[in-house]
Amino acid sequence: MATGGGGSDTAGWGDYVAQYLSNSSGITVSNQAVAGRSARSYTREGRFDDIASTLEAGDYVIIEFGHNDGGSLSTSDNGRTDCSGTGSEVCYSEYDGVNETILTFPAYLENASNTFKKIGATVIISSQTPNNPWETGTFVNDPPRFVGYAEIAADTADTSYVNHFDYTDQVYEALGADTVDAYFPIDHTHTSAAGANVVAKAFLRGVVCGKLSLADELVTDDLELDEYECLDE
């Protein structure tokens, strides 16, 4: 989630990770999220390649997409929609005057993961975060297909996986409608700074619960690990 992606009052959760890293980790966080991008458009624009050009062995890369990957190629091509399917299926379309071979959502994530792993980076594929689950006044846990697709990509690429959707929904359900509604000042997708911090902590709880190597670099005192149980992955 990109900072300011939903307007000036919204924030990206990646900007709130650094405060939970230990001083001895030596890790600096670079949030490369760009508003409105899908796995497909991020690839087409060369943004994964740009990241790869800056990586060094031992770096961590977190890949999270899904909010902008939906739609159908059967009616019109918005430049973001992926080819349907979970494997090696391809679709063909003309976007912005250029013929494009379109891959599935998992394939884009797998390709990026493999590129980063060849450099020696540790890749974590994270599922998308939920929209406001209290939007109707009743809590609804309804993960879109891209949550499962992200897990498929992680399995195929042999990377770590965090179910960011469920770890975030877990805390949203506990906090209740009034608190969570206040985290969404513009729409049901983009959070405020306070909401972004909650979402960052949810991701890091998933890292700790999954016993990922990144957990060794964290200061966990403020991650509320005693308040929220680990989820089955």
mmCIF file of N, CA and C in Angstrom, residues 114-224:
data_model
loop_
_atom_site.group_PDB
_atom_site.id
_atom_site.type_symbol
_atom_site.label_atom_id
_atom_site.label_comp_id
_atom_site.label_asym_id
_atom_site.label_seq_id
_atom_site.Cartn_x
_atom_site.Cartn_y
_atom_site.Cartn_z
ATOM 1 N N ASN A 114 11.782 -15.106 -8.211
ATOM 2 C CA ASN A 114 12.942 -15.831 -8.735
ATOM 3 C C ASN A 114 14.077 -14.878 -9.111
ATOM 4 N N THR A 115 13.724 -13.723 -9.651
ATOM 5 C CA THR A 115 14.742 -12.720 -9.976
ATOM 6 C C THR A 115 15.471 -12.263 -8.722
ATOM 7 N N PHE A 116 14.708 -11.977 -7.679
ATOM 8 C CA PHE A 116 15.308 -11.482 -6.439
ATOM 9 C C PHE A 116 16.133 -12.564 -5.743
ATOM 10 N N LYS A 117 15.642 -13.795 -5.786
ATOM 11 C CA LYS A 117 16.358 -14.886 -5.122
ATOM 12 C C LYS A 117 17.702 -15.163 -5.794
ATOM 13 N N LYS A 118 17.770 -14.992 -7.100
ATOM 14 C CA LYS A 118 19.040 -15.203 -7.802
ATOM 15 C C LYS A 118 20.108 -14.220 -7.333
ATOM 16 N N ILE A 119 19.675 -13.063 -6.857
ATOM 17 C CA ILE A 119 20.609 -12.057 -6.350
ATOM 18 C C ILE A 119 21.049 -12.394 -4.928
ATOM 19 N N GLY A 120 20.279 -13.265 -4.271
ATOM 20 C CA GLY A 120 20.588 -13.632 -2.894
ATOM 21 C C GLY A 120 19.685 -12.985 -1.875
ATOM 22 N N ALA A 121 18.593 -12.379 -2.342
ATOM 23 C CA ALA A 121 17.635 -11.759 -1.430
ATOM 24 C C ALA A 121 16.699 -12.813 -0.854
ATOM 25 N N THR A 122 16.180 -12.529 0.330
ATOM 26 C CA THR A 122 15.149 -13.356 0.950
ATOM 27 C C THR A 122 13.800 -12.739 0.633
ATOM 28 N N VAL A 123 12.933 -13.507 -0.015
ATOM 29 C CA VAL A 123 11.643 -12.991 -0.479
ATOM 30 C C VAL A 123 10.522 -13.485 0.426
ATOM 31 N N ILE A 124 9.637 -12.573 0.784
ATOM 32 C CA ILE A 124 8.404 -12.906 1.495
ATOM 33 C C ILE A 124 7.243 -12.453 0.624
ATOM 34 N N ILE A 125 6.406 -13.381 0.210
ATOM 35 C CA ILE A 125 5.174 -13.020 -0.493
ATOM 36 C C ILE A 125 4.072 -12.875 0.545
ATOM 37 N N SER A 126 3.409 -11.744 0.509
ATOM 38 C CA SER A 126 2.383 -11.405 1.490
ATOM 39 C C SER A 126 1.056 -11.225 0.769
ATOM 40 N N SER A 127 -0.009 -11.768 1.326
ATOM 41 C CA SER A 127 -1.314 -11.557 0.711
ATOM 42 C C SER A 127 -1.781 -10.129 0.942
ATOM 43 N N GLN A 128 -2.688 -9.670 0.105
ATOM 44 C CA GLN A 128 -3.201 -8.310 0.223
ATOM 45 C C GLN A 128 -3.909 -8.105 1.557
ATOM 46 N N THR A 129 -4.021 -6.858 1.955
ATOM 47 C CA THR A 129 -4.746 -6.507 3.173
ATOM 48 C C THR A 129 -6.239 -6.429 2.877
ATOM 49 N N PRO A 130 -7.081 -6.566 3.898
ATOM 50 C CA PRO A 130 -8.522 -6.481 3.667
ATOM 51 C C PRO A 130 -9.003 -5.046 3.514
ATOM 52 N N ASN A 131 -10.071 -4.871 2.755
ATOM 53 C CA ASN A 131 -10.831 -3.634 2.842
ATOM 54 C C ASN A 131 -11.518 -3.600 4.207
ATOM 55 N N ASN A 132 -12.107 -2.480 4.546
ATOM 56 C CA ASN A 132 -12.767 -2.350 5.846
ATOM 57 C C ASN A 132 -13.818 -3.445 6.024
ATOM 58 N N PRO A 133 -13.591 -4.411 6.910
ATOM 59 C CA PRO A 133 -14.540 -5.516 7.059
ATOM 60 C C PRO A 133 -15.791 -5.125 7.842
ATOM 61 N N TRP A 134 -15.793 -3.921 8.416
ATOM 62 C CA TRP A 134 -16.948 -3.420 9.164
ATOM 63 C C TRP A 134 -17.795 -2.459 8.332
ATOM 64 N N GLU A 135 -17.546 -2.389 7.049
ATOM 65 C CA GLU A 135 -18.179 -1.378 6.204
ATOM 66 C C GLU A 135 -19.704 -1.445 6.244
ATOM 67 N N THR A 136 -20.252 -2.628 6.359
ATOM 68 C CA THR A 136 -21.710 -2.790 6.369
ATOM 69 C C THR A 136 -22.308 -2.675 7.764
ATOM 70 N N GLY A 137 -21.449 -2.517 8.777
ATOM 71 C CA GLY A 137 -21.916 -2.495 10.155
ATOM 72 C C GLY A 137 -21.788 -3.839 10.833
ATOM 73 N N THR A 138 -21.570 -4.878 10.046
ATOM 74 C CA THR A 138 -21.350 -6.234 10.550
ATOM 75 C C THR A 138 -19.997 -6.723 10.045
ATOM 76 N N PHE A 139 -19.244 -7.372 10.917
ATOM 77 C CA PHE A 139 -17.922 -7.842 10.510
ATOM 78 C C PHE A 139 -18.054 -8.949 9.468
ATOM 79 N N VAL A 140 -17.339 -8.794 8.358
ATOM 80 C CA VAL A 140 -17.356 -9.776 7.275
ATOM 81 C C VAL A 140 -15.917 -10.123 6.897
ATOM 82 N N ASN A 141 -15.571 -11.386 7.018
ATOM 83 C CA ASN A 141 -14.265 -11.872 6.567
ATOM 84 C C ASN A 141 -14.468 -12.552 5.225
ATOM 85 N N ASP A 142 -14.066 -11.884 4.165
ATOM 86 C CA ASP A 142 -14.322 -12.390 2.819
ATOM 87 C C ASP A 142 -13.078 -12.203 1.952
ATOM 88 N N PRO A 143 -12.084 -13.075 2.115
ATOM 89 C CA PRO A 143 -10.848 -12.900 1.352
ATOM 90 C C PRO A 143 -11.062 -13.057 -0.148
ATOM 91 N N PRO A 144 -10.579 -12.118 -0.950
ATOM 92 C CA PRO A 144 -10.671 -12.257 -2.404
ATOM 93 C C PRO A 144 -9.725 -13.336 -2.908
ATOM 94 N N ARG A 145 -9.882 -13.690 -4.158
ATOM 95 C CA ARG A 145 -9.110 -14.811 -4.716
ATOM 96 C C ARG A 145 -7.609 -14.563 -4.685
ATOM 97 N N PHE A 146 -7.201 -13.312 -4.660
ATOM 98 C CA PHE A 146 -5.771 -13.026 -4.711
ATOM 99 C C PHE A 146 -5.048 -13.385 -3.419
ATOM 100 N N VAL A 147 -5.782 -13.581 -2.345
ATOM 101 C CA VAL A 147 -5.157 -14.065 -1.109
ATOM 102 C C VAL A 147 -4.641 -15.486 -1.326
ATOM 103 N N GLY A 148 -5.509 -16.336 -1.838
ATOM 104 C CA GLY A 148 -5.085 -17.701 -2.148
ATOM 105 C C GLY A 148 -4.053 -17.756 -3.253
ATOM 106 N N TYR A 149 -4.192 -16.866 -4.229
ATOM 107 C CA TYR A 149 -3.227 -16.834 -5.332
ATOM 108 C C TYR A 149 -1.825 -16.483 -4.826
ATOM 109 N N ALA A 150 -1.752 -15.582 -3.848
ATOM 110 C CA ALA A 150 -0.443 -15.215 -3.290
ATOM 111 C C ALA A 150 0.214 -16.420 -2.625
ATOM 112 N N GLU A 151 -0.588 -17.217 -1.933
ATOM 113 C CA GLU A 151 -0.037 -18.414 -1.294
ATOM 114 C C GLU A 151 0.448 -19.415 -2.338
ATOM 115 N N ILE A 152 -0.305 -19.544 -3.427
ATOM 116 C CA ILE A 152 0.124 -20.425 -4.514
ATOM 117 C C ILE A 152 1.463 -19.958 -5.073
ATOM 118 N N ALA A 153 1.596 -18.653 -5.266
ATOM 119 C CA ALA A 153 2.849 -18.103 -5.793
ATOM 120 C C ALA A 153 4.013 -18.399 -4.861
ATOM 121 N N ALA A 154 3.780 -18.236 -3.561
ATOM 122 C CA ALA A 154 4.841 -18.500 -2.584
ATOM 123 C C ALA A 154 5.249 -19.968 -2.606
ATOM 124 N N ASP A 155 4.261 -20.857 -2.699
ATOM 125 C CA ASP A 155 4.563 -22.291 -2.753
ATOM 126 C C ASP A 155 5.375 -22.628 -4.003
ATOM 127 N N THR A 156 4.945 -22.101 -5.137
ATOM 128 C CA THR A 156 5.610 -22.422 -6.396
ATOM 129 C C THR A 156 7.021 -21.849 -6.454
ATOM 130 N N ALA A 157 7.177 -20.629 -5.952
ATOM 131 C CA ALA A 157 8.490 -19.971 -5.986
ATOM 132 C C ALA A 157 9.372 -20.381 -4.817
ATOM 133 N N ASP A 158 8.819 -21.182 -3.900
ATOM 134 C CA ASP A 158 9.557 -21.637 -2.716
ATOM 135 C C ASP A 158 10.049 -20.449 -1.891
ATOM 136 N N THR A 159 9.115 -19.546 -1.598
ATOM 137 C CA THR A 159 9.414 -18.413 -0.728
ATOM 138 C C THR A 159 8.536 -18.494 0.514
ATOM 139 N N SER A 160 8.829 -17.665 1.486
ATOM 140 C CA SER A 160 7.983 -17.568 2.671
ATOM 141 C C SER A 160 6.681 -16.860 2.314
ATOM 142 N N TYR A 161 5.651 -17.114 3.123
ATOM 143 C CA TYR A 161 4.326 -16.534 2.881
ATOM 144 C C TYR A 161 3.761 -16.020 4.186
ATOM 145 N N VAL A 162 3.158 -14.846 4.142
ATOM 146 C CA VAL A 162 2.423 -14.299 5.280
ATOM 147 C C VAL A 162 1.000 -14.008 4.829
ATOM 148 N N ASN A 163 0.032 -14.554 5.552
ATOM 149 C CA ASN A 163 -1.370 -14.267 5.248
ATOM 150 C C ASN A 163 -1.733 -12.939 5.910
ATOM 151 N N HIS A 164 -1.303 -11.872 5.266
ATOM 152 C CA HIS A 164 -1.505 -10.534 5.823
ATOM 153 C C HIS A 164 -2.986 -10.207 5.943
ATOM 154 N N PHE A 165 -3.777 -10.754 5.034
ATOM 155 C CA PHE A 165 -5.219 -10.525 5.071
ATOM 156 C C PHE A 165 -5.804 -11.007 6.394
ATOM 157 N N ASP A 166 -5.538 -12.256 6.741
ATOM 158 C CA ASP A 166 -6.136 -12.819 7.951
ATOM 159 C C ASP A 166 -5.547 -12.220 9.220
ATOM 160 N N TYR A 167 -4.250 -11.925 9.222
ATOM 161 C CA TYR A 167 -3.659 -11.327 10.421
ATOM 162 C C TYR A 167 -4.199 -9.917 10.657
ATOM 163 N N THR A 168 -4.511 -9.199 9.582
ATOM 164 C CA THR A 168 -5.106 -7.875 9.734
ATOM 165 C C THR A 168 -6.568 -7.989 10.134
ATOM 166 N N ASP A 169 -7.296 -8.894 9.505
ATOM 167 C CA ASP A 169 -8.702 -9.089 9.863
ATOM 168 C C ASP A 169 -8.847 -9.500 11.327
ATOM 169 N N GLN A 170 -7.904 -10.265 11.812
ATOM 170 C CA GLN A 170 -7.937 -10.707 13.208
ATOM 171 C C GLN A 170 -7.991 -9.517 14.162
ATOM 172 N N VAL A 171 -7.135 -8.542 13.923
ATOM 173 C CA VAL A 171 -7.104 -7.382 14.817
ATOM 174 C C VAL A 171 -8.273 -6.447 14.539
ATOM 175 N N TYR A 172 -8.692 -6.326 13.291
ATOM 176 C CA TYR A 172 -9.855 -5.499 12.972
ATOM 177 C C TYR A 172 -11.106 -6.015 13.682
ATOM 178 N N GLU A 173 -11.280 -7.320 13.714
ATOM 179 C CA GLU A 173 -12.452 -7.884 14.386
ATOM 180 C C GLU A 173 -12.409 -7.577 15.874
ATOM 181 N N ALA A 174 -11.231 -7.690 16.477
ATOM 182 C CA ALA A 174 -11.099 -7.446 17.913
ATOM 183 C C ALA A 174 -11.310 -5.979 18.268
ATOM 184 N N LEU A 175 -10.889 -5.074 17.410
ATOM 185 C CA LEU A 175 -10.983 -3.644 17.710
ATOM 186 C C LEU A 175 -12.397 -3.102 17.570
ATOM 187 N N GLY A 176 -13.199 -3.696 16.712
ATOM 188 C CA GLY A 176 -14.580 -3.270 16.572
ATOM 189 C C GLY A 176 -14.791 -2.205 15.514
ATOM 190 N N ALA A 177 -16.073 -1.994 15.184
ATOM 191 C CA ALA A 177 -16.439 -1.145 14.052
ATOM 192 C C ALA A 177 -16.013 0.305 14.221
ATOM 193 N N ASP A 178 -16.259 0.892 15.380
ATOM 194 C CA ASP A 178 -15.973 2.320 15.551
ATOM 195 C C ASP A 178 -14.495 2.625 15.347
ATOM 196 N N THR A 179 -13.644 1.821 15.953
ATOM 197 C CA THR A 179 -12.203 2.045 15.830
ATOM 198 C C THR A 179 -11.728 1.815 14.406
ATOM 199 N N VAL A 180 -12.172 0.727 13.809
ATOM 200 C CA VAL A 180 -11.696 0.380 12.469
ATOM 201 C C VAL A 180 -12.238 1.352 11.426
ATOM 202 N N ASP A 181 -13.495 1.755 11.550
ATOM 203 C CA ASP A 181 -14.041 2.727 10.598
ATOM 204 C C ASP A 181 -13.204 4.000 10.566
ATOM 205 N N ALA A 182 -12.679 4.389 11.713
ATOM 206 C CA ALA A 182 -11.865 5.608 11.789
ATOM 207 C C ALA A 182 -10.526 5.450 11.074
ATOM 208 N N TYR A 183 -10.112 4.215 10.834
ATOM 209 C CA TYR A 183 -8.865 3.969 10.108
ATOM 210 C C TYR A 183 -9.008 4.201 8.607
ATOM 211 N N PHE A 184 -10.226 4.375 8.115
ATOM 212 C CA PHE A 184 -10.482 4.513 6.680
ATOM 213 C C PHE A 184 -11.125 5.869 6.398
ATOM 214 N N PRO A 185 -10.330 6.938 6.326
ATOM 215 C CA PRO A 185 -10.885 8.288 6.219
ATOM 216 C C PRO A 185 -11.421 8.647 4.835
ATOM 217 N N ILE A 186 -10.995 7.930 3.801
ATOM 218 C CA ILE A 186 -11.342 8.302 2.427
ATOM 219 C C ILE A 186 -12.251 7.271 1.766
ATOM 220 N N ASP A 187 -11.867 6.020 1.858
ATOM 221 C CA ASP A 187 -12.594 4.935 1.215
ATOM 222 C C ASP A 187 -12.399 3.676 2.047
ATOM 223 N N HIS A 188 -12.846 2.533 1.523
ATOM 224 C CA HIS A 188 -12.761 1.300 2.320
ATOM 225 C C HIS A 188 -11.455 0.537 2.123
ATOM 226 N N THR A 189 -10.520 1.105 1.386
ATOM 227 C CA THR A 189 -9.271 0.411 1.075
ATOM 228 C C THR A 189 -8.055 1.034 1.742
ATOM 229 N N HIS A 190 -7.935 2.344 1.685
ATOM 230 C CA HIS A 190 -6.729 3.050 2.124
ATOM 231 C C HIS A 190 -6.875 3.535 3.556
ATOM 232 N N THR A 191 -5.873 3.225 4.380
ATOM 233 C CA THR A 191 -5.953 3.545 5.805
ATOM 234 C C THR A 191 -5.235 4.847 6.144
ATOM 235 N N SER A 192 -5.586 5.360 7.305
ATOM 236 C CA SER A 192 -4.867 6.478 7.905
ATOM 237 C C SER A 192 -3.509 5.999 8.412
ATOM 238 N N ALA A 193 -2.727 6.931 8.939
ATOM 239 C CA ALA A 193 -1.437 6.559 9.524
ATOM 240 C C ALA A 193 -1.626 5.582 10.676
ATOM 241 N N ALA A 194 -2.626 5.838 11.522
ATOM 242 C CA ALA A 194 -2.880 4.934 12.648
ATOM 243 C C ALA A 194 -3.257 3.548 12.149
ATOM 244 N N GLY A 195 -4.085 3.494 11.116
ATOM 245 C CA GLY A 195 -4.451 2.207 10.545
ATOM 246 C C GLY A 195 -3.274 1.507 9.901
ATOM 247 N N ALA A 196 -2.426 2.269 9.224
ATOM 248 C CA ALA A 196 -1.247 1.680 8.585
ATOM 249 C C ALA A 196 -0.320 1.051 9.614
ATOM 250 N N ASN A 197 -0.212 1.671 10.775
ATOM 251 C CA ASN A 197 0.621 1.104 11.834
ATOM 252 C C ASN A 197 0.042 -0.218 12.331
ATOM 253 N N VAL A 198 -1.270 -0.279 12.467
ATOM 254 C CA VAL A 198 -1.934 -1.524 12.866
ATOM 255 C C VAL A 198 -1.673 -2.615 11.830
ATOM 256 N N VAL A 199 -1.763 -2.251 10.567
ATOM 257 C CA VAL A 199 -1.557 -3.212 9.481
ATOM 258 C C VAL A 199 -0.103 -3.683 9.437
ATOM 259 N N ALA A 200 0.834 -2.775 9.702
ATOM 260 C CA ALA A 200 2.250 -3.158 9.753
ATOM 261 C C ALA A 200 2.498 -4.161 10.868
ATOM 262 N N LYS A 201 1.925 -3.904 12.034
ATOM 263 C CA LYS A 201 2.106 -4.831 13.155
ATOM 264 C C LYS A 201 1.480 -6.189 12.853
ATOM 265 N N ALA A 202 0.354 -6.191 12.154
ATOM 266 C CA ALA A 202 -0.278 -7.457 11.790
ATOM 267 C C ALA A 202 0.644 -8.272 10.891
ATOM 268 N N PHE A 203 1.276 -7.604 9.928
ATOM 269 C CA PHE A 203 2.222 -8.309 9.060
ATOM 270 C C PHE A 203 3.369 -8.893 9.870
ATOM 271 N N LEU A 204 3.917 -8.106 10.773
ATOM 272 C CA LEU A 204 5.073 -8.567 11.547
ATOM 273 C C LEU A 204 4.696 -9.679 12.516
ATOM 274 N N ARG A 205 3.463 -9.685 13.013
ATOM 275 C CA ARG A 205 3.016 -10.835 13.814
ATOM 276 C C ARG A 205 3.003 -12.091 12.952
ATOM 277 N N GLY A 206 2.591 -11.940 11.702
ATOM 278 C CA GLY A 206 2.644 -13.076 10.789
ATOM 279 C C GLY A 206 4.058 -13.567 10.565
ATOM 280 N N VAL A 207 5.001 -12.639 10.508
ATOM 281 C CA VAL A 207 6.413 -12.999 10.358
ATOM 282 C C VAL A 207 6.894 -13.783 11.570
ATOM 283 N N VAL A 208 6.547 -13.299 12.763
ATOM 284 C CA VAL A 208 6.965 -13.976 13.992
ATOM 285 C C VAL A 208 6.289 -15.339 14.105
ATOM 286 N N CYS A 209 4.983 -15.373 13.854
ATOM 287 C CA CYS A 209 4.251 -16.636 13.981
ATOM 288 C C CYS A 209 4.730 -17.668 12.966
ATOM 289 N N GLY A 210 5.140 -17.199 11.790
ATOM 290 C CA GLY A 210 5.644 -18.105 10.769
ATOM 291 C C GLY A 210 7.090 -18.503 10.962
ATOM 292 N N LYS A 211 7.701 -17.950 12.023
ATOM 293 C CA LYS A 211 9.111 -18.241 12.329
ATOM 294 C C LYS A 211 10.020 -17.947 11.135
ATOM 295 N N LEU A 212 9.750 -16.834 10.463
ATOM 296 C CA LEU A 212 10.575 -16.424 9.339
ATOM 297 C C LEU A 212 11.864 -15.787 9.851
ATOM 298 N N SER A 213 12.891 -15.810 9.033
ATOM 299 C CA SER A 213 14.186 -15.295 9.476
ATOM 300 C C SER A 213 14.130 -13.814 9.823
ATOM 301 N N LEU A 214 13.238 -13.069 9.195
ATOM 302 C CA LEU A 214 13.100 -11.643 9.499
ATOM 303 C C LEU A 214 12.708 -11.418 10.951
ATOM 304 N N ALA A 215 12.057 -12.389 11.565
ATOM 305 C CA ALA A 215 11.644 -12.251 12.967
ATOM 306 C C ALA A 215 12.837 -12.016 13.884
ATOM 307 N N ASP A 216 13.988 -12.532 13.515
ATOM 308 C CA ASP A 216 15.186 -12.360 14.346
ATOM 309 C C ASP A 216 15.669 -10.917 14.374
ATOM 310 N N GLU A 217 15.184 -10.101 13.452
ATOM 311 C CA GLU A 217 15.620 -8.703 13.360
ATOM 312 C C GLU A 217 14.646 -7.743 14.038
ATOM 313 N N LEU A 218 13.609 -8.280 14.684
ATOM 314 C CA LEU A 218 12.541 -7.440 15.222
ATOM 315 C C LEU A 218 12.657 -7.236 16.722
ATOM 316 N N VAL A 219 12.157 -6.098 17.172
ATOM 317 C CA VAL A 219 11.873 -5.865 18.588
ATOM 318 C C VAL A 219 10.379 -6.086 18.746
ATOM 319 N N THR A 220 10.006 -7.128 19.445
ATOM 320 C CA THR A 220 8.612 -7.580 19.439
ATOM 321 C C THR A 220 7.775 -7.042 20.593
ATOM 322 N N ASP A 221 8.346 -6.203 21.454
ATOM 323 C CA ASP A 221 7.635 -5.755 22.651
ATOM 324 C C ASP A 221 6.295 -5.102 22.327
ATOM 325 N N ASP A 222 6.216 -4.365 21.214
ATOM 326 C CA ASP A 222 5.008 -3.614 20.882
ATOM 327 C C ASP A 222 4.158 -4.277 19.807
ATOM 328 N N LEU A 223 4.415 -5.541 19.521
ATOM 329 C CA LEU A 223 3.658 -6.230 18.478
ATOM 330 C C LEU A 223 2.415 -6.934 19.004
ATOM 331 N N GLU A 224 2.153 -6.820 20.306
ATOM 332 C CA GLU A 224 0.925 -7.360 20.918
ATOM 333 C C GLU A 224 0.782 -8.856 20.673
#
